[in-house]
XYZ file of C-alpha atoms in Angstrom:
731
model
C 8.098 -12.572 -43.213
C 7.799 -16.243 -44.034
C 10.558 -16.116 -46.650
C 14.302 -15.644 -46.714
C 15.826 -12.258 -45.899
C 17.572 -10.440 -48.739
C 19.972 -8.626 -46.385
C 21.425 -9.821 -43.078
C 23.792 -7.744 -40.953
C 25.282 -8.318 -37.505
C 26.557 -5.607 -35.136
C 28.579 -5.990 -31.959
C 26.926 -4.214 -29.040
C 29.896 -3.002 -26.998
C 29.060 0.640 -27.659
C 25.418 0.373 -28.806
C 22.651 1.151 -26.335
C 19.796 2.324 -28.562
C 18.044 1.307 -31.784
C 16.174 3.777 -33.996
C 14.232 2.059 -36.801
C 11.887 3.706 -39.295
C 10.354 2.227 -42.440
C 7.702 3.584 -44.774
C 5.248 0.706 -45.041
C 6.844 -2.547 -43.909
C 6.478 -4.657 -40.795
C 8.850 -4.491 -37.823
C 9.713 -7.353 -35.476
C 12.042 -6.881 -32.500
C 12.962 -10.131 -30.733
C 15.153 -10.428 -27.658
C 17.929 -13.016 -27.561
C 20.830 -13.984 -25.285
C 23.656 -13.195 -27.697
C 25.807 -10.082 -27.393
C 25.065 -8.970 -30.949
C 22.349 -7.175 -32.912
C 21.199 -9.157 -35.931
C 19.221 -7.263 -38.600
C 17.250 -9.138 -41.268
C 15.707 -7.197 -44.176
C 12.750 -8.541 -46.178
C 11.213 -6.983 -49.281
C 8.115 -7.682 -51.346
C 6.569 -5.890 -54.327
C 3.054 -5.454 -55.693
C 2.796 -4.405 -59.328
C 0.256 -2.296 -61.162
C 0.194 -4.958 -63.862
C -1.318 -7.427 -61.383
C -3.612 -4.700 -59.974
C -1.562 -4.780 -56.723
C -3.217 -8.097 -55.777
C -0.163 -10.374 -55.886
C 2.729 -9.942 -53.441
C 6.031 -11.264 -54.738
C 9.193 -11.521 -52.584
C 12.317 -9.853 -53.929
C 15.595 -11.748 -54.205
C 17.789 -8.610 -54.117
C 17.325 -5.152 -52.722
C 16.798 -2.371 -55.290
C 18.720 0.586 -53.893
C 17.603 2.759 -56.819
C 13.941 2.335 -55.915
C 14.371 2.356 -52.126
C 16.613 4.318 -49.784
C 18.071 2.088 -47.061
C 20.666 3.182 -44.504
C 22.026 1.265 -41.510
C 24.808 2.881 -39.495
C 25.979 3.439 -35.922
C 26.277 6.992 -34.568
C 27.612 7.350 -31.013
C 25.645 4.734 -29.004
C 22.690 4.412 -31.429
C 22.087 2.097 -34.377
C 20.034 3.946 -37.004
C 18.010 1.997 -39.593
C 16.025 4.064 -42.096
C 14.040 3.163 -45.199
C 11.768 5.063 -47.580
C 10.836 4.887 -51.291
C 12.657 6.998 -53.856
C 9.759 8.887 -55.400
C 11.909 10.237 -58.243
C 12.366 6.704 -59.578
C 9.735 5.933 -62.221
C 9.737 2.305 -61.031
C 7.830 3.334 -57.908
C 5.055 4.845 -60.024
C 3.948 1.379 -61.144
C 5.133 -0.803 -58.268
C 4.629 -0.761 -54.523
C 7.587 -2.160 -52.577
C 7.273 -3.088 -48.917
C 10.450 -3.330 -46.834
C 10.193 -5.140 -43.491
C 12.700 -5.732 -40.705
C 13.298 -8.450 -38.139
C 15.872 -7.477 -35.512
C 17.290 -9.685 -32.743
C 18.370 -7.598 -29.736
C 20.209 -8.221 -26.451
C 18.259 -7.475 -23.290
C 20.073 -4.202 -22.491
C 19.211 -2.411 -25.779
C 16.475 0.261 -25.885
C 14.519 0.940 -29.065
C 12.222 3.337 -30.881
C 10.424 2.051 -33.991
C 8.009 3.584 -36.485
C 6.222 2.345 -39.604
C 3.516 4.097 -41.594
C 1.510 1.053 -42.577
C 2.925 -2.220 -41.273
C 2.497 -4.131 -38.065
C 4.916 -4.062 -35.110
C 5.905 -7.055 -32.978
C 7.963 -6.830 -29.755
C 8.904 -10.165 -28.141
C 11.123 -11.126 -25.182
C 12.450 -7.579 -24.751
C 13.657 -5.699 -21.687
C 14.431 -2.026 -21.208
C 12.541 0.930 -22.709
C 10.810 0.554 -26.066
C 8.606 2.972 -27.987
C 6.646 2.211 -31.155
C 4.259 3.828 -33.619
C 2.336 2.654 -36.679
C -0.367 4.429 -38.635
C -2.504 1.440 -39.468
C -0.882 -1.869 -38.575
C -1.500 -4.204 -35.672
C 0.618 -4.321 -32.507
C 1.788 -7.483 -30.733
C 3.627 -7.297 -27.406
C 4.689 -10.679 -26.029
C 6.814 -11.619 -23.001
C 8.268 -8.130 -22.600
C 9.838 -6.541 -19.516
C 10.580 -2.936 -18.663
C 8.675 0.036 -20.102
C 6.782 -0.394 -23.380
C 4.673 2.354 -24.953
C 3.231 3.401 -28.285
C 0.188 3.653 -30.534
C -1.449 2.595 -33.784
C -3.876 4.707 -35.772
C -6.324 1.903 -36.536
C -4.906 -1.566 -35.936
C -5.490 -4.004 -33.122
C -3.297 -4.303 -30.023
C -2.434 -7.631 -28.362
C -0.472 -7.797 -25.092
C 0.521 -11.315 -24.004
C 2.471 -12.535 -20.960
C 4.176 -9.166 -20.362
C 5.670 -7.705 -17.189
C 6.734 -4.204 -16.193
C 4.832 -1.202 -17.593
C 2.815 -1.192 -20.818
C 0.995 1.776 -22.361
C -0.701 1.403 -25.742
C -3.502 3.041 -27.703
C -5.374 2.587 -30.981
C -7.746 4.910 -32.789
C -10.317 2.244 -33.602
C -8.977 -1.293 -33.256
C -9.670 -3.900 -30.608
C -7.356 -4.566 -27.650
C -6.647 -8.018 -26.219
C -4.736 -8.678 -22.967
C -3.881 -12.152 -21.665
C -1.513 -13.697 -19.132
C 0.142 -10.442 -18.060
C 1.579 -9.404 -14.698
C 2.190 -5.723 -15.321
C 0.947 -2.181 -14.892
C -1.013 -1.610 -18.095
C -2.732 1.481 -19.492
C -4.635 1.019 -22.756
C -7.050 3.102 -24.791
C -9.119 2.615 -27.954
C -11.265 5.261 -29.588
C -13.952 2.854 -30.751
C -12.914 -0.781 -30.513
C -13.615 -3.435 -27.910
C -11.316 -4.471 -25.060
C -10.838 -8.073 -23.890
C -8.851 -8.968 -20.763
C -8.226 -12.440 -19.328
C -5.886 -14.129 -16.836
C -4.106 -10.923 -15.752
C -2.465 -9.711 -12.568
C -1.201 -6.239 -11.721
C -2.884 -2.906 -12.415
C -4.934 -2.233 -15.555
C -6.473 1.061 -16.673
C -8.453 0.785 -19.902
C -10.868 3.028 -21.787
C -12.929 2.961 -24.964
C -15.050 5.655 -26.548
C -17.863 3.327 -27.520
C -16.779 -0.312 -27.522
C -17.508 -3.086 -25.055
C -15.115 -4.113 -22.280
C -14.840 -7.752 -21.162
C -12.557 -8.934 -18.341
C -12.118 -12.471 -17.075
C -9.987 -13.769 -14.195
C -8.290 -10.495 -13.220
C -6.631 -9.672 -9.899
C -4.833 -6.612 -8.555
C -6.363 -3.384 -9.804
C -8.786 -3.009 -12.728
C -10.418 0.273 -13.737
C -12.241 0.786 -17.024
C -14.609 3.197 -18.719
C -16.438 3.327 -22.035
C -18.508 6.111 -23.556
C -21.425 3.902 -24.562
C -20.566 0.199 -24.620
C -21.315 -2.576 -22.164
C -18.933 -3.773 -19.438
C -18.733 -7.438 -18.443
C -16.454 -8.568 -15.611
C -15.984 -12.114 -14.332
C -13.859 -13.391 -11.435
C -12.190 -10.065 -10.588
C -10.351 -9.294 -7.357
C -8.688 -6.218 -5.854
C -9.559 -2.576 -6.494
C -12.235 -2.373 -9.184
C -13.802 0.469 -11.148
C -16.234 0.392 -14.092
C -18.026 3.293 -15.760
C -20.118 3.517 -18.926
C -22.079 6.502 -20.191
C -25.039 4.490 -21.471
C -24.385 0.750 -21.531
C -25.028 -2.010 -19.028
C -22.603 -3.399 -16.442
C -22.415 -7.015 -15.296
C -19.740 -8.050 -12.834
C -18.803 -10.893 -10.539
C -16.425 -9.734 -7.807
C -14.780 -12.328 -5.598
C -12.822 -9.979 -3.333
C -12.391 -6.221 -2.822
C -9.189 -4.715 -1.439
C -9.976 -1.054 -0.752
C -12.711 0.084 -3.126
C -15.038 -0.907 -5.949
C -17.265 1.431 -7.952
C -19.722 0.815 -10.785
C -21.385 3.692 -12.609
C -23.635 3.987 -15.672
C -25.590 6.955 -16.978
C -28.704 5.049 -18.017
C -28.127 1.295 -18.211
C -28.706 -1.525 -15.756
C -26.143 -2.971 -13.359
C -25.937 -6.604 -12.235
C -23.141 -7.282 -9.789
C -22.231 -10.219 -7.569
C -20.426 -9.047 -4.436
C -18.729 -10.924 -1.570
C -21.464 -10.023 0.908
C -19.674 -11.904 3.691
C -16.867 -9.306 3.467
C -16.914 -6.106 5.517
C -18.113 -3.358 3.165
C -19.255 0.269 3.139
C -22.187 0.269 0.692
C -23.554 3.217 -1.300
C -26.115 2.193 -3.937
C -28.631 4.311 -5.861
C -30.859 3.528 -8.863
C -34.462 3.610 -10.073
C -34.841 0.214 -8.427
C -32.415 -1.770 -6.266
C -32.802 -5.526 -5.805
C -30.615 -7.581 -3.484
C -30.853 -10.520 -1.058
C -31.459 -9.936 2.666
C -28.339 -8.446 4.258
C -27.069 -9.853 7.519
C -25.179 -7.591 9.956
C -26.167 -4.435 8.034
C -26.398 -1.045 9.718
C -27.707 1.966 7.820
C -30.773 2.752 5.738
C -32.234 0.814 2.826
C -35.030 1.735 0.395
C -36.154 0.495 -3.025
C -34.021 3.198 -4.676
C -30.934 3.463 -2.476
C -28.779 1.810 0.157
C -26.231 3.471 2.406
C -24.547 1.862 5.369
C -22.048 -0.662 6.678
C -22.110 -4.373 6.062
C -20.415 -6.634 8.638
C -19.066 -3.583 10.458
C -17.866 -1.723 7.359
C -14.672 -1.964 5.371
C -13.892 -1.622 1.668
C -15.819 1.177 -0.036
C -18.388 -0.021 -2.644
C -20.275 2.543 -4.755
C -22.871 1.475 -7.355
C -24.877 4.116 -9.213
C -27.135 4.367 -12.245
C -29.187 7.445 -13.051
C -32.128 5.730 -14.747
C -31.594 1.966 -14.775
C -31.966 -0.805 -12.215
C -29.355 -2.410 -9.959
C -29.383 -6.090 -8.994
C -26.909 -7.338 -6.377
C -26.130 -11.005 -5.710
C -23.927 -12.788 -3.228
C -20.711 -13.867 -4.948
C -20.892 -17.239 -3.133
C -23.990 -18.104 -5.143
C -23.144 -16.174 -8.273
C -22.648 -17.446 -11.761
C -19.730 -19.676 -12.521
C -20.295 -19.237 -16.222
C -19.883 -15.867 -17.805
C -20.501 -15.084 -21.450
C -18.849 -11.825 -22.444
C -19.296 -10.341 -25.863
C -17.303 -12.536 -28.251
C -14.251 -10.896 -29.830
C -14.167 -11.095 -33.618
C -11.760 -13.444 -35.353
C -8.856 -11.635 -36.943
C -6.282 -13.246 -39.127
C -3.392 -11.080 -38.029
C -3.933 -11.333 -34.272
C -2.230 -13.846 -31.991
C -4.111 -16.821 -30.663
C -4.480 -17.282 -26.950
C -6.175 -20.304 -25.481
C -9.130 -18.880 -23.620
C -11.731 -20.040 -21.108
C -14.614 -21.995 -22.668
C -16.910 -19.012 -23.053
C -14.354 -16.876 -24.914
C -14.017 -17.332 -28.656
C -10.436 -18.188 -29.587
C -8.499 -15.591 -31.516
C -6.567 -16.864 -34.526
C -2.812 -16.548 -34.548
C -0.236 -16.430 -37.330
C 2.010 -19.474 -37.381
C 5.094 -17.644 -36.192
C 3.418 -16.668 -32.904
C 2.110 -20.084 -31.863
C 5.049 -21.483 -29.942
C 3.956 -20.145 -26.507
C 0.171 -20.341 -26.025
C -1.438 -18.928 -22.886
C -2.524 -21.632 -20.453
C -6.214 -22.416 -20.474
C -8.072 -21.315 -17.355
C -10.186 -23.762 -15.369
C -13.674 -24.052 -16.909
C -16.600 -22.498 -15.122
C -20.019 -24.011 -14.637
C -23.426 -22.524 -15.402
C -24.744 -19.684 -13.302
C -28.173 -18.643 -12.082
C -27.985 -14.899 -11.458
C -26.875 -14.082 -15.011
C -28.779 -16.837 -16.775
C -31.599 -14.555 -17.849
C -30.790 -13.070 -21.249
C -27.160 -14.175 -21.035
C -26.396 -13.693 -24.691
C -26.266 -10.136 -26.004
C -26.577 -7.177 -23.675
C -28.060 -4.344 -25.743
C -27.988 -0.662 -24.971
C -31.434 0.100 -23.543
C -32.399 3.777 -23.715
C -34.121 5.522 -20.857
C -37.658 4.929 -22.178
C -40.945 5.177 -20.265
C -44.032 3.931 -22.127
C -46.471 5.841 -19.919
C -44.706 9.138 -20.418
C -44.532 8.373 -24.153
C -48.321 7.919 -24.378
C -49.096 11.139 -22.502
C -46.476 13.137 -24.401
C -47.638 12.012 -27.859
C -51.321 12.550 -27.145
C -50.754 16.051 -25.772
C -48.488 17.063 -28.655
C -50.833 15.521 -31.256
C -53.943 17.321 -30.076
C -52.038 20.558 -29.434
C -50.627 20.646 -32.970
C -53.997 19.719 -34.490
C -55.740 22.477 -32.549
C -53.219 25.067 -33.690
C -53.397 23.935 -37.353
C -57.191 23.767 -37.642
C -57.874 26.979 -35.720
C -55.310 28.722 -37.908
C -56.987 27.410 -41.075
C -60.450 28.320 -39.807
C -59.520 31.920 -38.979
C -57.307 32.568 -42.028
C -58.047 33.106 -45.679
C -56.090 30.082 -46.874
C -57.802 28.155 -49.708
C -58.309 25.105 -47.509
C -61.570 23.653 -46.271
C -61.441 20.993 -43.568
C -65.141 21.178 -42.704
C -65.696 17.637 -44.027
C -63.405 16.128 -41.411
C -64.287 18.249 -38.355
C -66.420 15.478 -36.863
C -63.547 12.965 -37.257
C -60.708 15.182 -35.965
C -60.666 13.470 -32.578
C -60.255 9.949 -34.023
C -57.836 11.010 -36.759
C -55.588 12.756 -34.251
C -55.816 9.765 -31.907
C -54.689 7.397 -34.692
C -51.774 9.679 -35.595
C -50.712 9.868 -31.951
C -50.951 6.089 -31.505
C -48.903 5.644 -34.680
C -46.225 7.943 -33.264
C -46.256 6.041 -29.950
C -45.709 2.725 -31.754
C -42.994 4.212 -33.982
C -41.102 5.646 -30.996
C -41.331 2.366 -29.076
C -39.996 0.287 -31.964
C -37.290 2.807 -32.846
C -35.854 3.316 -29.354
C -35.953 -0.340 -28.339
C -34.928 -2.089 -31.554
C -33.474 0.374 -34.072
C -31.668 3.198 -32.269
C -28.792 1.081 -30.904
C -28.024 -0.311 -34.373
C -27.430 2.969 -36.198
C -24.421 5.353 -35.931
C -24.322 7.400 -32.688
C -25.039 10.693 -34.482
C -28.154 12.520 -33.316
C -29.168 13.984 -36.701
C -28.986 10.567 -38.353
C -31.613 9.183 -35.973
C -34.431 11.420 -37.256
C -34.719 9.813 -40.718
C -35.191 6.183 -39.539
C -37.747 7.394 -36.998
C -39.616 9.230 -39.773
C -39.795 5.979 -41.736
C -41.250 4.186 -38.691
C -43.788 6.988 -38.164
C -44.954 6.909 -41.800
C -45.274 3.125 -41.709
C -47.335 3.013 -38.537
C -49.328 6.098 -39.588
C -50.591 4.346 -42.711
C -51.292 1.131 -40.800
C -53.347 2.825 -38.062
C -55.285 5.071 -40.423
C -55.977 2.143 -42.743
C -57.483 0.335 -39.768
C -59.631 3.410 -38.998
C -60.753 3.762 -42.634
C -61.917 0.157 -42.730
C -64.418 0.971 -39.953
C -65.456 4.340 -41.418
C -68.474 4.450 -43.700
C -67.043 7.370 -45.648
C -63.996 5.250 -46.553
C -60.476 6.552 -46.915
C -59.720 10.208 -46.226
C -57.912 10.384 -49.569
C -61.272 10.135 -51.354
C -62.740 13.428 -50.188
C -59.992 15.571 -48.540
C -56.435 15.119 -49.788
C -54.827 17.979 -47.726
C -56.298 16.530 -44.537
C -55.105 13.058 -45.527
C -51.556 14.317 -46.070
C -51.632 16.028 -42.683
C -53.018 13.105 -40.653
C -51.280 10.293 -42.544
C -47.831 11.832 -42.966
C -47.213 15.193 -41.312
C -48.717 14.739 -37.837
C -47.109 11.341 -36.969
C -43.718 12.676 -38.042
C -44.101 15.923 -36.044
C -45.077 13.993 -32.894
C -42.259 11.438 -33.303
C -39.603 14.042 -33.972
C -40.765 16.121 -30.997
C -40.377 13.158 -28.672
C -37.004 12.187 -30.140
C -35.706 15.740 -29.730
C -36.839 15.738 -26.078
C -35.313 12.250 -25.537
C -31.928 13.230 -27.016
C -31.760 16.437 -24.993
C -32.655 14.595 -21.789
C -30.059 11.901 -22.432
C -27.392 14.508 -23.176
C -28.105 16.342 -19.917
C -28.157 13.044 -17.999
C -24.776 12.030 -19.421
C -23.235 15.387 -18.553
C -24.492 15.058 -14.983
C -23.105 11.508 -14.812
C -19.718 12.636 -16.118
C -19.559 15.362 -13.480
C -20.473 12.885 -10.722
C -17.845 10.475 -12.029
C -15.212 13.214 -12.064
C -16.159 14.294 -8.548
C -15.898 10.685 -7.332
C -12.429 10.342 -8.848
C -11.362 13.693 -7.393
C -12.500 12.609 -3.936
C -10.535 9.360 -4.244
C -7.453 11.176 -5.492
C -7.729 13.720 -2.701
C -7.899 11.019 -0.008
C -5.021 9.093 -1.601
C -2.898 12.252 -1.834
C -3.592 13.105 1.798
C -2.597 9.619 2.958
C 0.554 9.696 0.811
C 1.481 13.112 2.227
C 1.050 11.911 5.807
C 3.089 8.767 5.170
C 5.834 10.767 3.443
C 6.072 12.926 6.565
C 6.096 9.941 8.934
C 8.974 8.150 7.244
C 11.500 11.047 7.522
C 10.323 11.696 11.085
C 11.098 8.122 12.127
C 14.361 8.057 10.146
C 15.538 11.253 11.814
C 15.022 9.856 15.333
C 16.593 6.503 14.446
C 19.696 8.093 12.940
C 20.073 10.276 16.005
C 20.020 7.122 18.131
C 22.677 5.476 15.949
C 24.839 8.606 15.981
C 24.822 8.569 19.765
C 26.161 5.006 19.856
C 28.817 5.128 17.128
C 31.732 6.164 19.399
C 30.773 4.519 22.689
C 29.078 1.334 21.499
C 29.955 0.676 17.838
C 28.665 -2.927 17.940
C 25.227 -1.783 18.997
C 25.325 0.999 16.400
C 26.079 -1.601 13.731
C 23.219 -3.800 14.941
C 20.834 -0.856 14.905
C 21.935 0.039 11.386
C 21.222 -3.504 10.190
C 17.807 -3.504 11.850
C 17.028 -0.080 10.386
C 17.984 -1.341 6.927
C 15.690 -4.333 7.328
C 12.868 -2.119 8.540
C 13.059 0.305 5.617
C 13.458 -2.479 3.111
C 10.196 -3.864 4.429
C 8.316 -0.576 4.641
C 9.344 0.811 1.239
C 8.619 -2.324 -0.756
C 4.894 -1.498 -1.120
C 4.840 2.202 -1.805
C 1.821 1.916 -4.137
C -0.416 0.684 -1.308
C -2.038 2.953 1.263
C -3.287 0.039 3.384
C -1.868 -3.185 4.724
C -2.836 -5.783 7.319
C -2.489 -5.697 11.095
C 0.135 -8.430 10.723
C 2.245 -6.150 8.496
C 1.879 -3.221 10.879
C 2.913 -5.358 13.850
C 6.028 -6.470 11.958
C 6.962 -2.803 11.567
C 6.422 -2.216 15.280
C 8.557 -5.249 16.203
C 11.384 -4.055 13.955
C 11.200 -0.568 15.439
C 11.165 -1.815 19.047
C 14.100 -4.126 18.291
C 16.075 -1.047 17.232
C 15.089 0.825 20.376
C 15.969 -2.184 22.561
C 19.548 -1.839 21.392
C 19.501 1.796 22.369
C 17.829 1.478 25.793
C 19.088 -1.974 26.832
C 17.579 -3.141 30.147
C 15.514 0.059 30.364
C 13.006 -1.256 27.776
C 10.860 -4.375 27.501
C 7.704 -4.785 25.423
C 4.799 -7.150 24.735
C 2.550 -7.341 21.681
C -0.795 -9.123 21.828
C -3.272 -9.191 18.901
C -6.495 -11.104 18.349
C -5.715 -13.645 15.604
C -9.099 -13.117 13.937
C -8.133 -9.610 12.773
C -4.533 -10.168 11.673
C -5.641 -10.036 8.030
C -7.819 -6.928 8.445
C -6.668 -3.866 6.494
C -5.603 -0.630 8.197
C -3.747 2.473 6.923
C 0.019 2.089 6.704
C 2.041 3.496 9.644
C -1.042 3.898 11.842
C 0.470 2.384 15.006
C 4.226 2.932 14.652
C 4.071 6.693 15.473
C 2.146 5.872 18.667
C 4.835 3.417 19.763
C 7.448 6.038 18.901
C 5.616 8.571 21.105
C 5.576 6.025 23.934
C 9.363 5.773 23.660
C 9.928 9.498 23.356
C 7.502 10.776 26.037
C 7.424 7.759 28.331
C 10.344 5.298 28.387
C 13.004 7.948 27.784
C 11.826 9.786 30.930
C 12.437 6.931 33.395
C 15.714 5.389 34.575
C 14.857 1.657 34.355
C 12.238 -1.031 33.900
C 10.459 0.665 31.005
C 7.486 -1.307 29.655
C 5.416 -0.927 26.472
C 2.284 -3.001 25.867
C 0.507 -3.146 22.503
C -2.880 -4.830 22.850
C -5.346 -5.229 19.919
C -8.715 -6.884 20.597
C -12.260 -7.114 19.242
C -14.944 -5.878 21.639
C -18.643 -5.804 20.706
C -17.756 -5.795 17.012
C -15.304 -2.891 17.368
C -11.531 -3.096 16.987
C -9.832 -1.688 20.097
C -6.129 -0.754 19.897
C -4.446 0.045 23.205
C -0.836 1.211 23.535
C 0.392 1.526 27.131
C 3.720 2.622 28.623
C 4.718 3.009 32.277
C 6.360 6.393 31.821
C 5.141 9.711 33.292
C 1.502 10.684 32.756
C 0.506 12.606 29.665
C 0.687 16.337 30.118
C -2.087 18.745 29.216
C -0.210 19.833 26.072
C 0.336 16.273 24.850
C -1.417 15.649 21.535
C -0.158 18.630 19.622
C 2.886 16.861 18.200
C 3.129 15.695 14.622
C 2.944 11.967 15.372
C -0.405 12.092 17.144
C -1.817 14.716 14.777
C -0.935 12.547 11.778
C -2.792 9.606 13.339
C -5.885 11.746 13.946
C -5.785 13.015 10.364
C -5.455 9.493 8.968
C -8.374 8.230 11.037
C -10.514 11.146 9.888
C -9.647 10.628 6.195
C -10.193 6.889 6.199
C -12.933 6.276 8.769
C -14.655 9.633 9.271
C -16.643 9.581 12.525
C -16.372 5.775 12.762
C -13.026 5.897 14.577
C -11.963 7.633 17.783
C -8.680 8.175 19.605
C -8.471 8.818 23.362
C -5.543 9.695 25.625
C -5.917 8.445 29.211
C -3.866 8.480 32.394
C -6.344 6.512 34.536
C -6.769 3.690 35.395
C -3.524 3.286 33.468
C -1.664 5.447 31.004
C -2.647 4.513 27.428
C -3.545 5.757 23.962
C -6.717 3.976 22.807
C -8.050 3.802 19.232
C -11.518 2.374 18.597
C -12.500 1.508 15.013
C -16.213 0.797 14.680
């Protein structure tokens, strides 16, 4: 739309809240502005049969006979609709494209659709949906909820906030400079992510996934491509059904998992961080681990590093795993380079990313260039392309081909010898051993070349793979038998036994090669199905634990609110000032505790702030009857624990201890590190615990949380001697 509009209309937005725009084949641009009006610009171009539809000419006026165009306001919605008039003979010889550029205020929602053009959304707030059958999508500096799809174009998301959900059937996806919750999907293209914060879920059926400088949450999966991650932080997940994974992780919040069905995994981890490690592969390589407890073999590792912490799971069914320390990991990362595309926006990228070209109208706000990285050692070997390496074993290949070759030859020649077929192989009986050996060696060479250099470059359709392998088998069959004939006094087999020559030169190498390929494809299919089931089970376990924690927290919050409101209700008539103060403190407390509802964990410092706010509320209620002290080792203030782990224990101390005595109530919260274990001690000077204490919801919820999160690595004890206390030990 680099030419003048042929129609311009302006609408006041007093009563308009929604925009519905649909065009047959043109482009759509929605741009947010600060004015209280909606400005609609209409552009039209035509391609003629007489120029073979190669030349695009802008129209100076709109032809209402050839195109239907309506723009009207109904209730609170502005409707814009355009389609060709197929009854007009003009449209039989000309192709008109009608595009729209609309300037919207921030409070307008929209829904747009085009059947062939591209869609651009810039500087928008609110809810916006979009759909195009083949054009590209550009989302830039948007807020609110954005969602839609394209059948085959590319998707670019730049400097957006809020929620974004987009999909494409086969195009590439590019994310840069966002701080949003993003969910993206492509059915065959590649995904590139750089300089992003927030939560990202991305998937591809067969393309590669590259991520650079990402923090928050990043989970991705691809059906067969490679995954490359650099400078990622937070909760991380990566799964591929056959490709390789390379990752450099600088920090892990709660979990990180890497899974591939048959490829290799290279990952740099912060080995100075407290981690729960679970690693399994054909071969595991890693540096010596300090402060590690558990078991470690050449194929698997399971245990706790630095006392245990964030959960790290790394699995490959047939490949190798190499683990490095992130402190010494590569500072240079070379992901697969995204292709240059004329219609996609340019974003200045780190040195190892190829810049994407941008149309002129999208160049006014480039993404800031990230700080360059220096060369790295761990990933320096074969840094350039990472190819899909099949699960191939040369020793098994040799044994398999030899056994199949001699078995087939035995069956064929015994059948010929005992039947009445007009074939006589008596001239080659003495050379059967060497002829079969050459055919088997030819099949071995053909399989090796095909699986390591050819298979990954042809379409991922099993039946298609048999023909290229047959060509390799015929080529190597002739080469090996020619070498044998040159050392045979009788010369070539063609000279005295053509049926035997056809069998050994052509038929047998192909039979052996196809037999191995059929076995290899079946094995890989079974392996992938097993991997998918393991991946689904892993996700189900994570979702189950998350749901259990959310359920416990949802029950704790109403429980605390109920008791607090009862306390306020008791003070409203007698002590309204204190009731007002308690209400203010309660508001502050819930504003703090509900601001991070997506997180199941927070630090000791956050939990102690909750306890202080709660005890401040109770001080108003009890007055001189309550005093408290809180003491925590400064070295663990930033350690993560489940939300609302300690507050119910302090609440129980108030309910079953302080409320039972007339004066001088005391609560002590003491958190220390002893012999590498975290010891949490909550003491009150109220009456001793009764035999039935422990059956209430508060204490049961704590026990359930500890069991879900720590398993048998955490204990809780209730003691009356030498002093009354509830003690939690986290190992």
